[in-house]
Tab-separated table of C-alpha atoms in Angstrom:
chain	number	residue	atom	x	y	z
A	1	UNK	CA	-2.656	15.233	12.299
A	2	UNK	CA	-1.252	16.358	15.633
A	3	UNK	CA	1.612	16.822	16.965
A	4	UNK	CA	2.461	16.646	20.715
A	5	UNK	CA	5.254	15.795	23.420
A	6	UNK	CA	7.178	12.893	21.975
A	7	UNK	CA	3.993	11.739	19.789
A	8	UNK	CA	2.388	12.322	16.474
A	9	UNK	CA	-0.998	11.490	16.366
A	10	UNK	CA	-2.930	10.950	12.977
A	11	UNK	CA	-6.882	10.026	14.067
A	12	UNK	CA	-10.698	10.524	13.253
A	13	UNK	CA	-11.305	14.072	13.843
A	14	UNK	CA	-14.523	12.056	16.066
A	15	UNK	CA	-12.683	9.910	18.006
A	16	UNK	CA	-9.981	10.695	20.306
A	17	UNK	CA	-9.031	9.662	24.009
A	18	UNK	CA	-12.341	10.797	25.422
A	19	UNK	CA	-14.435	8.458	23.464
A	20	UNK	CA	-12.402	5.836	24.743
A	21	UNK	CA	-12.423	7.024	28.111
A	22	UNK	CA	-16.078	7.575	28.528
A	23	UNK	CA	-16.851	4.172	27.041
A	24	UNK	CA	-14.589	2.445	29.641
A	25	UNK	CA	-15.454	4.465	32.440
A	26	UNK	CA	-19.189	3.700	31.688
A	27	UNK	CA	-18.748	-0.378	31.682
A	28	UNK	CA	-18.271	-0.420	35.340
A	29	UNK	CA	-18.919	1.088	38.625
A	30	UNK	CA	-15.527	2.146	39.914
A	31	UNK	CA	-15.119	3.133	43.269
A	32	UNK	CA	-12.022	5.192	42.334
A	33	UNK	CA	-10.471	6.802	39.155
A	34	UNK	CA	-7.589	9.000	38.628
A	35	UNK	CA	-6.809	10.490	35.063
A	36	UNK	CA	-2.958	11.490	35.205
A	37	UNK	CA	-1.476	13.009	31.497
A	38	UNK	CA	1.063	15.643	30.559
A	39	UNK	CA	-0.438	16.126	26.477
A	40	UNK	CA	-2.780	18.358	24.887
A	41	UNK	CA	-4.204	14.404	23.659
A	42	UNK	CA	-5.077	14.519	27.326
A	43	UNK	CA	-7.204	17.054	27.562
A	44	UNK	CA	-9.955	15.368	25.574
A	45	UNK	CA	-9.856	12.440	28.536
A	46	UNK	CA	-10.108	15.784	31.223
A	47	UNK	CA	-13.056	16.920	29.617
A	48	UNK	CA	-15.208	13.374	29.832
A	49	UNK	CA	-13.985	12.374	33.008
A	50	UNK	CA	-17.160	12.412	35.771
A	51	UNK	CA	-17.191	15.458	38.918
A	52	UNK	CA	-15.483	12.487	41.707
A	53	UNK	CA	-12.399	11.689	38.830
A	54	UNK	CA	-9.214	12.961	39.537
A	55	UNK	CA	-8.144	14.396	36.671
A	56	UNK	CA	-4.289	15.555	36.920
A	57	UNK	CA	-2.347	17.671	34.498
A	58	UNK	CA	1.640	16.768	34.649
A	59	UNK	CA	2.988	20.329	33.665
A	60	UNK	CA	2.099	24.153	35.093
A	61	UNK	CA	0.176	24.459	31.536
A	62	UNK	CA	-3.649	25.368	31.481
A	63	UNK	CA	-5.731	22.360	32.080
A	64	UNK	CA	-9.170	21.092	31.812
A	65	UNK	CA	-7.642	19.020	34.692
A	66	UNK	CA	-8.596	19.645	38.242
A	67	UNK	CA	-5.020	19.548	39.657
A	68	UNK	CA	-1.628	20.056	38.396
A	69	UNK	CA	1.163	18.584	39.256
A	70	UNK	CA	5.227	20.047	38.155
A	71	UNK	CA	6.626	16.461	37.239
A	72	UNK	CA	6.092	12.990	37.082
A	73	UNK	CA	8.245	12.653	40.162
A	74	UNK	CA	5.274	14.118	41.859
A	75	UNK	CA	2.633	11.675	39.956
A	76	UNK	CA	4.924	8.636	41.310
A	77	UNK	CA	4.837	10.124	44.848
A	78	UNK	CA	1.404	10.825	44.576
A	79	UNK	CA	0.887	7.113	43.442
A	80	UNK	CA	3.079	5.823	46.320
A	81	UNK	CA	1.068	7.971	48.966
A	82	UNK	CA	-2.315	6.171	47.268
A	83	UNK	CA	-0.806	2.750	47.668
A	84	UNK	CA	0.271	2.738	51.107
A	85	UNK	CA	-3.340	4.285	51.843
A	86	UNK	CA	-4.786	1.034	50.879
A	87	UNK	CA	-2.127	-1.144	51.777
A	88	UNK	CA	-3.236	0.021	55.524
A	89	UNK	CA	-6.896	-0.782	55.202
C-alpha cells in the first residue's frame, strides 16, 4: 500500500506503472513519446521509458525524469507549443 498526491495505491509489489508502460511502448514503433507525471507512482514509468522518451517530472522534486517542469500550467504550455509544431507541418 502506497500512498501518494491525491491517490492510494494498493498493487502487486511486481507490477506497477512501468510494466505497463514498457509493454505498451514495446507494441509499436512510435515516432514520438512524452511521459509527463507529478507522483512517486511515476517514477517507475521514468525508469522504463527508452533514451529518445521525454520523460517530465511536474514538481522541483528529484526525478528519474529527464526534465522538470514547476506546474501543470507549464505541461499545458508545453503541450500547446507541441501542437502548433505539428499543426504547421
Amino acid at each position: 500500500v502506497f500512498e501518494g498526491n491525491k491517490i492510494i495505491e494498493v498493487k502487486n509489489i511486481n507490477i506497477n506503472k512501468g510494466h505497463a508502460t514498457s509493454n505498451w511502448i514495446n507494441k509499436n514503433k512510435w515516432d514520438f513519446i512524452v511521459a509527463i507525471g507529478d507522483d512517486f507512482s511515476d517514477e517507475d514509468i521514468f525508469k522504463v521509458v527508452q533514451e529518445n522518451t521525454y520523460s517530465i517530472k511536474v514538481g522541483i522534486e528529484p526525478s528519474q525524469a529527464k526534465y522538470n517542469v514547476e506546474s501543470y500550467k507549464e505541461v499545458r504550455k508545453l503541450l500547446k507549443e507541441l501542437n502548433s509544431l505539428e499543426s504547421n507541418d
